[in-house]
mmCIF file of C-alpha atoms in Angstrom:
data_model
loop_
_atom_site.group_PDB
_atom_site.id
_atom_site.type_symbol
_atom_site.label_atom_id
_atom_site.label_comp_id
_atom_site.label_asym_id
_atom_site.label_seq_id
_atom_site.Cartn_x
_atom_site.Cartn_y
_atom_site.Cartn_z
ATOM 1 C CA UNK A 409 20.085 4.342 -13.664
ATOM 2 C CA UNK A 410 19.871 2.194 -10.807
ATOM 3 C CA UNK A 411 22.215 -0.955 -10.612
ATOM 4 C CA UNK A 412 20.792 -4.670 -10.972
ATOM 5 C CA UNK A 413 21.986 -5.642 -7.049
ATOM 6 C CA UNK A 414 20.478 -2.182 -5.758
ATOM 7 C CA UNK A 415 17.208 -2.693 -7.165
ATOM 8 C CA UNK A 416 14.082 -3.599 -4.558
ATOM 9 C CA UNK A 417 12.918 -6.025 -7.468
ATOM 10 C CA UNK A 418 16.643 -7.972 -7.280
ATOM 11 C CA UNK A 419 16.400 -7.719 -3.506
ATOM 12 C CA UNK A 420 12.376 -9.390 -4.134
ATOM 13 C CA UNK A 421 13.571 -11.895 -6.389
ATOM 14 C CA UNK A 422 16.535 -12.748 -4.084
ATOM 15 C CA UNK A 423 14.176 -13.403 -1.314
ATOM 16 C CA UNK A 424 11.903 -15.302 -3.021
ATOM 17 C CA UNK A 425 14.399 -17.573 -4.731
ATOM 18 C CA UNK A 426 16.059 -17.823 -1.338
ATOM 19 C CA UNK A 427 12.769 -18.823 0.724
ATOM 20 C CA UNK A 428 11.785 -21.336 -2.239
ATOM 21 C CA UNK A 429 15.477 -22.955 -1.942
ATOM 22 C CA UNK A 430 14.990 -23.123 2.019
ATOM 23 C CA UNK A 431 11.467 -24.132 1.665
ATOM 24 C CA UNK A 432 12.446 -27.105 -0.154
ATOM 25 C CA UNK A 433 15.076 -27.955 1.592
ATOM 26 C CA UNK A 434 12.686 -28.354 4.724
ATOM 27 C CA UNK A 435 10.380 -30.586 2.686
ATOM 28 C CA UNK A 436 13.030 -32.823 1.496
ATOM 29 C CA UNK A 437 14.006 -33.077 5.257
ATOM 30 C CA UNK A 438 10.676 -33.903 6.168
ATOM 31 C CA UNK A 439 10.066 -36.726 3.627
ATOM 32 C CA UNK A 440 13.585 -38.176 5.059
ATOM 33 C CA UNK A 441 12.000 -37.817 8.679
ATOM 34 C CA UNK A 442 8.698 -39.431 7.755
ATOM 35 C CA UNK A 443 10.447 -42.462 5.529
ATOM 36 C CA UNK A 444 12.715 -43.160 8.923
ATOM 37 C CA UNK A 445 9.439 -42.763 11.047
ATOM 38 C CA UNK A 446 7.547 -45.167 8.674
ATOM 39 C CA UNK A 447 10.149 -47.999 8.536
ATOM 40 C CA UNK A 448 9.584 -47.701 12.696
ATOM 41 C CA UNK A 449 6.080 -47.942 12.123
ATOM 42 C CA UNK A 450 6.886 -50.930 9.885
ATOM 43 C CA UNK A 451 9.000 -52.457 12.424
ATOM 44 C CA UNK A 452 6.659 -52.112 15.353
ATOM 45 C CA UNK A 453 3.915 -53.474 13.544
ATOM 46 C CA UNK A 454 6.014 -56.917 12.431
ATOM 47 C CA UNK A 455 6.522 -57.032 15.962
ATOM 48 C CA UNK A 456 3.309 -56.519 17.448
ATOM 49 C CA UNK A 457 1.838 -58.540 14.481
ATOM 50 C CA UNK A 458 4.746 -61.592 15.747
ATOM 51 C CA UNK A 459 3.643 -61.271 19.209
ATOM 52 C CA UNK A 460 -0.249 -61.919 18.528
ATOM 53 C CA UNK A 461 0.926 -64.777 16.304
ATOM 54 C CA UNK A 462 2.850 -66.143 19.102
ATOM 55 C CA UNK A 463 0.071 -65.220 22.121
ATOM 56 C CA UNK A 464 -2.988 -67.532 20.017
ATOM 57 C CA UNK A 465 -1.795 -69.946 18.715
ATOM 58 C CA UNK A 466 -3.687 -71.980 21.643
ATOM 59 C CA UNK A 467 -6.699 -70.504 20.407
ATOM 60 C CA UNK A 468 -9.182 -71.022 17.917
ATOM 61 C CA UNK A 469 -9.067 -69.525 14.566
ATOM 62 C CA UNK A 470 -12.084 -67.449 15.210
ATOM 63 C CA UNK A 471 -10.206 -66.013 18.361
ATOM 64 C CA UNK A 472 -7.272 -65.485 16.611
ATOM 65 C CA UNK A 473 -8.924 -63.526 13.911
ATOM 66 C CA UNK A 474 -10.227 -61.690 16.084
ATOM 67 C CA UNK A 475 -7.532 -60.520 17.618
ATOM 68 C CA UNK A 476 -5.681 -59.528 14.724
ATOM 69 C CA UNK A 477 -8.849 -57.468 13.670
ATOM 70 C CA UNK A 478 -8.671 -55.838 16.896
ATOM 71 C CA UNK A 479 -5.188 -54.938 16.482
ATOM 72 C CA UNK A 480 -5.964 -53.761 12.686
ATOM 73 C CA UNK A 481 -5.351 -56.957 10.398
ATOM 74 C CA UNK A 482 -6.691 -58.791 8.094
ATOM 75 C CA UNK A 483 -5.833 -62.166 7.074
ATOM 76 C CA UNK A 484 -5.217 -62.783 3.113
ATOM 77 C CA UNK A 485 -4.991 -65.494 0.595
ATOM 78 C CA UNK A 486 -2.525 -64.286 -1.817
ATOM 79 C CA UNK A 487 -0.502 -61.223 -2.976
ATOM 80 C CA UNK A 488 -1.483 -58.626 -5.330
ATOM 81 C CA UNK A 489 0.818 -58.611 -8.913
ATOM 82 C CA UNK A 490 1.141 -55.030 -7.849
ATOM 83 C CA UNK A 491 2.937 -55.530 -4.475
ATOM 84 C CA UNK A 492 6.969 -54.245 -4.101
ATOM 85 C CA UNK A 493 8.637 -55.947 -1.100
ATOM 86 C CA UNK A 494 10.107 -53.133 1.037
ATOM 87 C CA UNK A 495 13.753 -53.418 2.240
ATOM 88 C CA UNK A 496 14.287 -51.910 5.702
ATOM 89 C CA UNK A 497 17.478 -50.684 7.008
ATOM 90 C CA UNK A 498 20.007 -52.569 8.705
ATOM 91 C CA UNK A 499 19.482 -51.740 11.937
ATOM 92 C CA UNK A 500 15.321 -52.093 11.859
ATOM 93 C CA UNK A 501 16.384 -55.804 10.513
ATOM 94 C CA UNK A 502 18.738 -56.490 13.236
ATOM 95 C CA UNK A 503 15.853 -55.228 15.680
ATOM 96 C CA UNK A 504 13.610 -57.527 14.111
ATOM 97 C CA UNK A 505 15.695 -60.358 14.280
ATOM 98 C CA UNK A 506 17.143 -59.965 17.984
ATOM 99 C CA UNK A 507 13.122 -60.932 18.375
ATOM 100 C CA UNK A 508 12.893 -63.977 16.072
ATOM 101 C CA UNK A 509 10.615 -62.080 13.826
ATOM 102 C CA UNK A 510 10.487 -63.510 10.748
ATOM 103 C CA UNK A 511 8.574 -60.963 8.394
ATOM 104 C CA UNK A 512 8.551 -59.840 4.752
ATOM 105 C CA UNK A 513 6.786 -56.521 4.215
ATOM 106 C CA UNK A 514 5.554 -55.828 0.944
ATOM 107 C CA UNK A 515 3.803 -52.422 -0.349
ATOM 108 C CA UNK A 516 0.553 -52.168 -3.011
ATOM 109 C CA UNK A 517 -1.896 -49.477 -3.609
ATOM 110 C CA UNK A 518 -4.061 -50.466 -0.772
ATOM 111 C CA UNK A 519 -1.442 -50.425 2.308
ATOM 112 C CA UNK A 520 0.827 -52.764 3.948
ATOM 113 C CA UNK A 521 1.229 -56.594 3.979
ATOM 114 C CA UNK A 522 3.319 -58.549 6.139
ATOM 115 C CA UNK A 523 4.216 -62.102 5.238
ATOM 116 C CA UNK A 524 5.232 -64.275 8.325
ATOM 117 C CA UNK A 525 6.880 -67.431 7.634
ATOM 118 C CA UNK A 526 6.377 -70.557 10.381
ATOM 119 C CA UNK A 527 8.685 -73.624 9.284
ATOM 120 C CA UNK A 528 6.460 -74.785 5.888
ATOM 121 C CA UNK A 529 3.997 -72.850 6.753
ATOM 122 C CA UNK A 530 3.854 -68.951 5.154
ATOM 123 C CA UNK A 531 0.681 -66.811 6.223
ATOM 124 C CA UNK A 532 -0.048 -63.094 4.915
ATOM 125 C CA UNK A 533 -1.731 -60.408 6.850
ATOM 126 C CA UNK A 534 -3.406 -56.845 5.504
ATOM 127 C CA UNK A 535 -2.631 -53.985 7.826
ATOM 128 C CA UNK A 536 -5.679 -52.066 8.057
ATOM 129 C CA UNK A 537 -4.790 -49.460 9.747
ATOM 130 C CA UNK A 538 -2.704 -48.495 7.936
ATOM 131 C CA UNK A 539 -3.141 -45.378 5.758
ATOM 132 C CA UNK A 540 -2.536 -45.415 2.167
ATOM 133 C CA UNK A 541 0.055 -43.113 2.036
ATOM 134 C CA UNK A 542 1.052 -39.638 3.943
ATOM 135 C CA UNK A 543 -0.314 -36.618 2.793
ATOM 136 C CA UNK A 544 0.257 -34.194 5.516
ATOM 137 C CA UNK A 545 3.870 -33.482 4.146
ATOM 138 C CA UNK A 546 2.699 -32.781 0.277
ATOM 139 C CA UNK A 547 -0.197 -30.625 2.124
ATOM 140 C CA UNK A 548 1.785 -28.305 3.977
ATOM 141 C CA UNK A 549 4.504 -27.962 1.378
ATOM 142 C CA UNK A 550 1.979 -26.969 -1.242
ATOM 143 C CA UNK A 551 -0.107 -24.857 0.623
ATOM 144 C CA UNK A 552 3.297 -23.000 1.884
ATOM 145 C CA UNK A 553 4.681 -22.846 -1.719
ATOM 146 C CA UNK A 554 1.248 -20.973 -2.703
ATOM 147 C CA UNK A 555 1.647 -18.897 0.080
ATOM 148 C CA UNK A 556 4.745 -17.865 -0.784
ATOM 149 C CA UNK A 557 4.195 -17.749 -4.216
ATOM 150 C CA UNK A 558 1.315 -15.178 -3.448
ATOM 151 C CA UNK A 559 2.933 -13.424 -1.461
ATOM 152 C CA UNK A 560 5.898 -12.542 -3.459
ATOM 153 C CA UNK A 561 2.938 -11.604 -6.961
ATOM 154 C CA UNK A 562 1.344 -9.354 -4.298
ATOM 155 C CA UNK A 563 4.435 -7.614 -2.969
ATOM 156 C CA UNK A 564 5.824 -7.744 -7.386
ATOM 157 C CA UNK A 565 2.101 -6.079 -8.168
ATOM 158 C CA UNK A 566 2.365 -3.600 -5.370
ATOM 159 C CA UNK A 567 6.241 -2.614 -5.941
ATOM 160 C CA UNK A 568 5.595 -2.250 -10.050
ATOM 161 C CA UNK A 569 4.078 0.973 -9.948
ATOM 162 C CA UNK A 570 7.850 2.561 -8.568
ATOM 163 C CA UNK A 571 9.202 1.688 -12.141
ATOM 164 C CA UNK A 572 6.567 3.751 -13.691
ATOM 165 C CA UNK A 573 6.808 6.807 -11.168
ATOM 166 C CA UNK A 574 10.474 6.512 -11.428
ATOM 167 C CA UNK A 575 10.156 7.027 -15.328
ATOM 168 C CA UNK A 576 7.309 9.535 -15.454
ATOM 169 C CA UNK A 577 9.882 11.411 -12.417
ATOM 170 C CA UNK A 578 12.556 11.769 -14.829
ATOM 171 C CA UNK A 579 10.268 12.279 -17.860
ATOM 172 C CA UNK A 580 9.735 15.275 -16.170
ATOM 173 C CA UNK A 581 13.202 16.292 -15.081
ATOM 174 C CA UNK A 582 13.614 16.701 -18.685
ATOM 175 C CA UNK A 583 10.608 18.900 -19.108
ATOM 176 C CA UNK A 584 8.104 16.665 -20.963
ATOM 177 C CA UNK A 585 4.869 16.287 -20.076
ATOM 178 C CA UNK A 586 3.620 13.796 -17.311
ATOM 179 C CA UNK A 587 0.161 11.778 -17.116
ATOM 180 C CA UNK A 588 -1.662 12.418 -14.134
ATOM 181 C CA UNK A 589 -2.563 8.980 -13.188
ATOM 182 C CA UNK A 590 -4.588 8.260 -9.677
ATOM 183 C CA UNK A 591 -3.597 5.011 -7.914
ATOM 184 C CA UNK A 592 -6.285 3.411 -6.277
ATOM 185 C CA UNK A 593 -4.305 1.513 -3.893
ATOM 186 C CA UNK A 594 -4.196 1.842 -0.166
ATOM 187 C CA UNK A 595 -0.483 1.010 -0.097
ATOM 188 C CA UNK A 596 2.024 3.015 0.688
ATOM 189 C CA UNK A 597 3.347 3.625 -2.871
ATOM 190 C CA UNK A 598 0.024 4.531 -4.103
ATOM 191 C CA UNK A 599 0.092 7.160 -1.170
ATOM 192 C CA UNK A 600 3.040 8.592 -2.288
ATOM 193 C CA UNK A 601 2.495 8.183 -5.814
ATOM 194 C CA UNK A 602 -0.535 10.204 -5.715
ATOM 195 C CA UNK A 603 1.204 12.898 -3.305
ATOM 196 C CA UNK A 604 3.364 13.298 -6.041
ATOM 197 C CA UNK A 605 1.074 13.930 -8.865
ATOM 198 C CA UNK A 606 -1.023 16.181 -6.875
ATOM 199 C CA UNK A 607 2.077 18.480 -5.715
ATOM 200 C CA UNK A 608 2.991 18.692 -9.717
ATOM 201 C CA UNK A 609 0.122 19.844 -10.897
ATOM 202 C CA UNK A 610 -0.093 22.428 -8.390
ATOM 203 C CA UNK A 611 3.323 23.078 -9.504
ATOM 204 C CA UNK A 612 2.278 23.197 -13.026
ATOM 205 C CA UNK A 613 -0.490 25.473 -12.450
ATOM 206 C CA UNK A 614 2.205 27.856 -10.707
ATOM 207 C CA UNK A 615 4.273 27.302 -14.516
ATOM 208 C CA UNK A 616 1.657 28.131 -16.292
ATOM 209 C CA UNK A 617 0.255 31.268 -14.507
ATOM 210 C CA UNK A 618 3.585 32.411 -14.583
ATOM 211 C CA UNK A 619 4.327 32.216 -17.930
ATOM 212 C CA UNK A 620 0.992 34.087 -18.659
ATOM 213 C CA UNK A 621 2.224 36.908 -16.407
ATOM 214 C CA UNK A 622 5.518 37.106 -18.401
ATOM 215 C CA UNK A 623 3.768 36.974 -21.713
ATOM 216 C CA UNK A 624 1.402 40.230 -20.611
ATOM 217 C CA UNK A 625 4.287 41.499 -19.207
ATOM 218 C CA UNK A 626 6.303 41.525 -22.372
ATOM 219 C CA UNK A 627 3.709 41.966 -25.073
ATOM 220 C CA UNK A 628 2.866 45.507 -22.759
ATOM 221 C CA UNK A 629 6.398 46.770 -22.832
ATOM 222 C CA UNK A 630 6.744 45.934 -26.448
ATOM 223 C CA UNK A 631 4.179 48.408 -27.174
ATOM 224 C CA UNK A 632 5.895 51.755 -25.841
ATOM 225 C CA UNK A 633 9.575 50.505 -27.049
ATOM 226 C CA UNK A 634 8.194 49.828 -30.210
ATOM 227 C CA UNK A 635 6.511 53.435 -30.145
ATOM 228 C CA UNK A 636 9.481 54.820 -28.644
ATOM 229 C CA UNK A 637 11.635 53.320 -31.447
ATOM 230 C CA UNK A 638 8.829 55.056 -34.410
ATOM 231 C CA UNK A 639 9.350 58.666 -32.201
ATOM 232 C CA UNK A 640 13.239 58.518 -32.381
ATOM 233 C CA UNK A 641 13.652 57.441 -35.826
ATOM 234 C CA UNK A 642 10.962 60.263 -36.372
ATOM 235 C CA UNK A 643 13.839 62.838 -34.484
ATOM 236 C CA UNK A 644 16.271 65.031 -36.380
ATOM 237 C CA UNK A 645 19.780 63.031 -36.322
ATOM 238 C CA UNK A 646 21.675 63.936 -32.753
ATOM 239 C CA UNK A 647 23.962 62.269 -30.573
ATOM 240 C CA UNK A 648 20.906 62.195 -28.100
ATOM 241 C CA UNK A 649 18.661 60.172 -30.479
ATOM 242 C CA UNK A 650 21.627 57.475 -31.363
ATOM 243 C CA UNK A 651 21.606 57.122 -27.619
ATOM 244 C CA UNK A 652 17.809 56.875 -27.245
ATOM 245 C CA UNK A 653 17.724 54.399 -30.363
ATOM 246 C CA UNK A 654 20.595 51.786 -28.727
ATOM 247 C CA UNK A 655 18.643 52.352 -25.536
ATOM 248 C CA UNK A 656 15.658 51.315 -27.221
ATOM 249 C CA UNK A 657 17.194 48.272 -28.718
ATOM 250 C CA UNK A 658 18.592 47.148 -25.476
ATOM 251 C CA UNK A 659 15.328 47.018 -24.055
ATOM 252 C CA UNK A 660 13.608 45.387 -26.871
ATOM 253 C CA UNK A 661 17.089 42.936 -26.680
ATOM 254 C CA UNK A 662 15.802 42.426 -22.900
ATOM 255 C CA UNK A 663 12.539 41.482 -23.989
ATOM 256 C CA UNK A 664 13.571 38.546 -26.581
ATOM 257 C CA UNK A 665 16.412 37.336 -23.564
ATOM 258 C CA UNK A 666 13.324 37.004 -20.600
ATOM 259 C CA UNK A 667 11.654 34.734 -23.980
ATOM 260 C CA UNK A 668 14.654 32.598 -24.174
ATOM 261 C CA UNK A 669 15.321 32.529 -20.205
ATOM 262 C CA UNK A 670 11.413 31.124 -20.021
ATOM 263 C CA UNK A 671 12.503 28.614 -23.408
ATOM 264 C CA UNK A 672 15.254 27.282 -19.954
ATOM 265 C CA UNK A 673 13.192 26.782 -17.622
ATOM 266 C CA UNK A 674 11.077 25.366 -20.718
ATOM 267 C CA UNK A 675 14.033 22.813 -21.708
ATOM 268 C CA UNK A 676 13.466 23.842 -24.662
ATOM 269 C CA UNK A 677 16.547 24.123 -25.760
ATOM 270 C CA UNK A 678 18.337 24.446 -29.223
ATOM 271 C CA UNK A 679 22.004 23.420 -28.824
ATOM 272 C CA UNK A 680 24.362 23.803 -31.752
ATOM 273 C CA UNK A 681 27.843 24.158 -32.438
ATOM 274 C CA UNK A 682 29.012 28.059 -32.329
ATOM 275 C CA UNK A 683 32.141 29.891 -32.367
ATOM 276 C CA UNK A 684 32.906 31.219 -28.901
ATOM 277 C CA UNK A 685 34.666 34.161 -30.465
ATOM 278 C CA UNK A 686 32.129 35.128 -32.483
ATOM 279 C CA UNK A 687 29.619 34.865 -29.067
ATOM 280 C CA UNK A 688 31.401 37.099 -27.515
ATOM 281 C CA UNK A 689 32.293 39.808 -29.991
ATOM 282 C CA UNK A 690 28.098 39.699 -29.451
ATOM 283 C CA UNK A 691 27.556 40.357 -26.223
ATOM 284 C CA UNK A 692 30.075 43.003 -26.574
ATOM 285 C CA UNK A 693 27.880 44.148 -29.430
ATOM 286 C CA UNK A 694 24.765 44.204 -27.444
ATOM 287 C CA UNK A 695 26.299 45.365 -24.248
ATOM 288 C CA UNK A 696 27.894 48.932 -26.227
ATOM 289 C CA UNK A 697 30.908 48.269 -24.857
ATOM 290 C CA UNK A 698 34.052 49.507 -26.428
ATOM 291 C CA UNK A 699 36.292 46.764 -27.980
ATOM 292 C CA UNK A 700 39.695 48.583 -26.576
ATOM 293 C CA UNK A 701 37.483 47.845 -22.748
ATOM 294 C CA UNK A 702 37.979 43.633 -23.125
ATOM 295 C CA UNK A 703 40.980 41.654 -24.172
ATOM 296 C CA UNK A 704 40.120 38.173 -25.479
ATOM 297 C CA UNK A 705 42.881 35.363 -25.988
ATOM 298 C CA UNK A 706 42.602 31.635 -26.697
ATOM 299 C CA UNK A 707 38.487 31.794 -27.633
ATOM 300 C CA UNK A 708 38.204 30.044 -31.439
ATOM 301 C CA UNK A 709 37.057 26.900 -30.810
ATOM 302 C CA UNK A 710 33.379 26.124 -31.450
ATOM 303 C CA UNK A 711 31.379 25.047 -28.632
ATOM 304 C CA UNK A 712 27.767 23.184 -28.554
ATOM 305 C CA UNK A 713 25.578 25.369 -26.601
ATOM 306 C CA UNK A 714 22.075 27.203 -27.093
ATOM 307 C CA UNK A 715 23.661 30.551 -28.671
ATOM 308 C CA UNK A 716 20.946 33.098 -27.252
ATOM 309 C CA UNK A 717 20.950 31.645 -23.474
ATOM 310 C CA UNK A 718 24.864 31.507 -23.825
ATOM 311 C CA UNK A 719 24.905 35.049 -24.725
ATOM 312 C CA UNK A 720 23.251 35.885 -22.412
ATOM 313 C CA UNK A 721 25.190 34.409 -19.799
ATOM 314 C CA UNK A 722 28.215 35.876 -20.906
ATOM 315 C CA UNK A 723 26.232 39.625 -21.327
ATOM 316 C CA UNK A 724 25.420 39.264 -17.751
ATOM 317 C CA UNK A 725 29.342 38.004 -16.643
ATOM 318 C CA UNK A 726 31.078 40.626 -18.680
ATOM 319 C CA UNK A 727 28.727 43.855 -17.752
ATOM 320 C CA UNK A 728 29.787 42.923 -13.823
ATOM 321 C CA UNK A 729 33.298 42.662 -14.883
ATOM 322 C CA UNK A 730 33.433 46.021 -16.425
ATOM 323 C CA UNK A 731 31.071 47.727 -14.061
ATOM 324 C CA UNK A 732 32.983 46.582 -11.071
ATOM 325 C CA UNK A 733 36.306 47.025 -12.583
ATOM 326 C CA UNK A 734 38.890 49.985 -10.993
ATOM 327 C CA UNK A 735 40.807 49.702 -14.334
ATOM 328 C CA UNK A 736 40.349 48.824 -17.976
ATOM 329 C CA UNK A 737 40.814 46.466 -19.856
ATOM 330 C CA UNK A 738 39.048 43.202 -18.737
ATOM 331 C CA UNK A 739 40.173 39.822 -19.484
ATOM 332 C CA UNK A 740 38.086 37.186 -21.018
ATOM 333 C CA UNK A 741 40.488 33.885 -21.080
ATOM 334 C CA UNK A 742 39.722 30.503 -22.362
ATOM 335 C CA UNK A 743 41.678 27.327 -21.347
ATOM 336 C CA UNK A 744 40.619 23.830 -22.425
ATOM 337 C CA UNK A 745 37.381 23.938 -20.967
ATOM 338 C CA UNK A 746 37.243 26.988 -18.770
ATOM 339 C CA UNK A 747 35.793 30.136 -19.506
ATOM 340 C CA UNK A 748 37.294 32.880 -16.958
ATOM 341 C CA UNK A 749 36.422 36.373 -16.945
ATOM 342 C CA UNK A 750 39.095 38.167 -14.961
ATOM 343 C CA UNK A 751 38.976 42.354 -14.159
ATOM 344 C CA UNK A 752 41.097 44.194 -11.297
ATOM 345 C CA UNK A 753 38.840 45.835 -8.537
ATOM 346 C CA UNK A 754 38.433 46.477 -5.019
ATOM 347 C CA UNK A 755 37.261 43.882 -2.631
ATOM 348 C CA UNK A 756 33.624 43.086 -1.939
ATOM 349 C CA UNK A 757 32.798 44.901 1.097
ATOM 350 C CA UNK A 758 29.988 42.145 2.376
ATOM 351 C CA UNK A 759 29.952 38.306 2.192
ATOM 352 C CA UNK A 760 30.424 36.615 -0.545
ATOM 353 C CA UNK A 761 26.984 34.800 -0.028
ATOM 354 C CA UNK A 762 25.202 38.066 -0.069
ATOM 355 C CA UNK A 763 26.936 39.271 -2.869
ATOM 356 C CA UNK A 764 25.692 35.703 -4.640
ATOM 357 C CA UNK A 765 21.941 36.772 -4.420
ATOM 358 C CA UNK A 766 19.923 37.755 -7.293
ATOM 359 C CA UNK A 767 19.267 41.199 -7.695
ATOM 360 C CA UNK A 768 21.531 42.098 -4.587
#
């Protein structure tokens, strides 16, 4: 089972989280940057609203209105009820002051307004151009939060399919059956998901057509052992027909182990609790070998294993031992959880690795 930190989803999840922390971050930053830049658009504006005050007041009122409108304002009567007087910082104020500005600025749904007070005399002006508030930093912060969100669905919908492959991969490491199902994707998981299916079946058409072979295979030798067995029986009792019978048996005994060899590579396997004693005082059986040829010490317990395959096993590990021994008895020793099959002979006269190989 893969752990929780070394899973590509944590690692996707990580980023994402990771990229939404920094990506707010950076718009809380840039709502900072555009309130300072604001209150300096505030302050210039007082100021450059002060100075036109100052420049006509020679002038008519026409002129002067005209002048503000050129310079974006707008002369009002009164205040709306929704207006919130805005507060700038210190040093804005001090700026403001160090140029005898005397300004209120006040904020309402539709903009600015600036209220300038001459002795008795208190006038209010509409900035104009002014915008009603700043979108660009809500824009981009949105449109990169939906980029990233769909870009981390995209890379979630295009990494899911692993968990699936990973699960129909060890469904059939146990040796159950697997859907065969195409990805249409263009990725490269669907690539190599579709590799994969396509090199199973071909490996499960190999299974298959092998299995067939061994089933002809053994249902044509059971035929002349099983008339071999009906012409021995049919003999007059002799030392040579006891032989030919136990040969007989063997070979049919051969038969039934290449059917539970196939149930392996089946994993079909029965496992049950048996007496190791007993399993061995059966291969013994089936092998015809004389009991005075094997001592066996410390092998009572009971073991949980498929009895045929692990009879087998021990046929095949105890007819080397005997056939390779220079002097009888063998040993057949069991300690904890050891089996170990011990027999005194003369060393192998080739590698170890060749003598390793099947059939060698």
């Amino acid at each position: 089972m893969i752990s929780r930190r070394h899973s590509v989803f944590f690692k996707l999840h990580a980023f994402f989280f990771l990229a939404l922390i920094v990506l707010i971050l950076l718009f809380i930053s840039a709502l900072a940057e555009q309130e300072r830049q604001k209150f300096h658009l505030l302050t210039h504006r007082s100021m450059e609203l002060s100075r036109i005050i100052d420049e006509t007041k020679a002038q008519t009122c026409m002129e002067k209105n005209q002048e503000l409108s050129e310079a974006g304002f707008k002369v009002i009567e009164t205040k709306t009820p929704q207006c919130e007087a805005i507060i700038l910082p210190p040093p804005m104020q001090s700026k403001l002051r160090s140029r005898n500005v005397k300004v209120t600025i006040y904020k309402d749904d539709s903009g600015f307004i600036y209220e300038l007070s001459e002795g008795h005399c208190t006038m209010l002006y509409r900035d104009m151009a002014e915008g009603k508030t700043y979108y660009f930093v809500w824009f981009l912060f949105f449109a990169l939060l939906g980029g990233l969100v769909n870009m981390y669905l995209l890379l979630w919908s295009n990494l899911k399919p692993l968990k699936y492959l990973y699960e129909q991969i060890q469904r059939y490491g146990e040796g159950k059956e697997i859907l065969n199902t195409a990805n249409n994707g263009k990725d490269e998981i669907a690539l190599i998901s579709n590799a994969l299916y396509d090199a199973l079946e071909k490996q499960n058409k190999l299974k298959k057509s092998r299995e067939l072979f061994l089933r002809n295979i053994m249902h044509e030798l059971k035929t002349p052992i099983t008339k071999g067995k009906l012409i021995v029986e049919l003999e007059e009792p002799s030392p040579n027909r006891t032989l030919l019978a136990k040969l007989f048996s063997r070979l049919e005994h051969l038969i039934h182990q290449m059917a539970d060899i196939e149930k392996m590579h089946a994993y079909s396997l029965v496992k049950q609790p048996h007496n190791l004693d007993l399993m061995i005082q059966n291969a013994l059986d089936n092998l015809m070998i004389e009991p005075e040829s094997v001592h066996v010490s410390g092998c009572d317990q009971n073991i949980t294993v498929d009895e045929a395959l692990f009879t087998s096993a021990l046929q095949n590990l105890i007819d080397n031992a005997v056939r390779h021994a220079s002097a009888l008895p063998i040993e057949i020793a069991c300690e904890h959880d050891h089996i170990c099959i011990r027999n005194s002979g003369e060393p192998l006269k080739r590698p170890v690795e060749e003598a390793l190989q099947a059939f060698v």
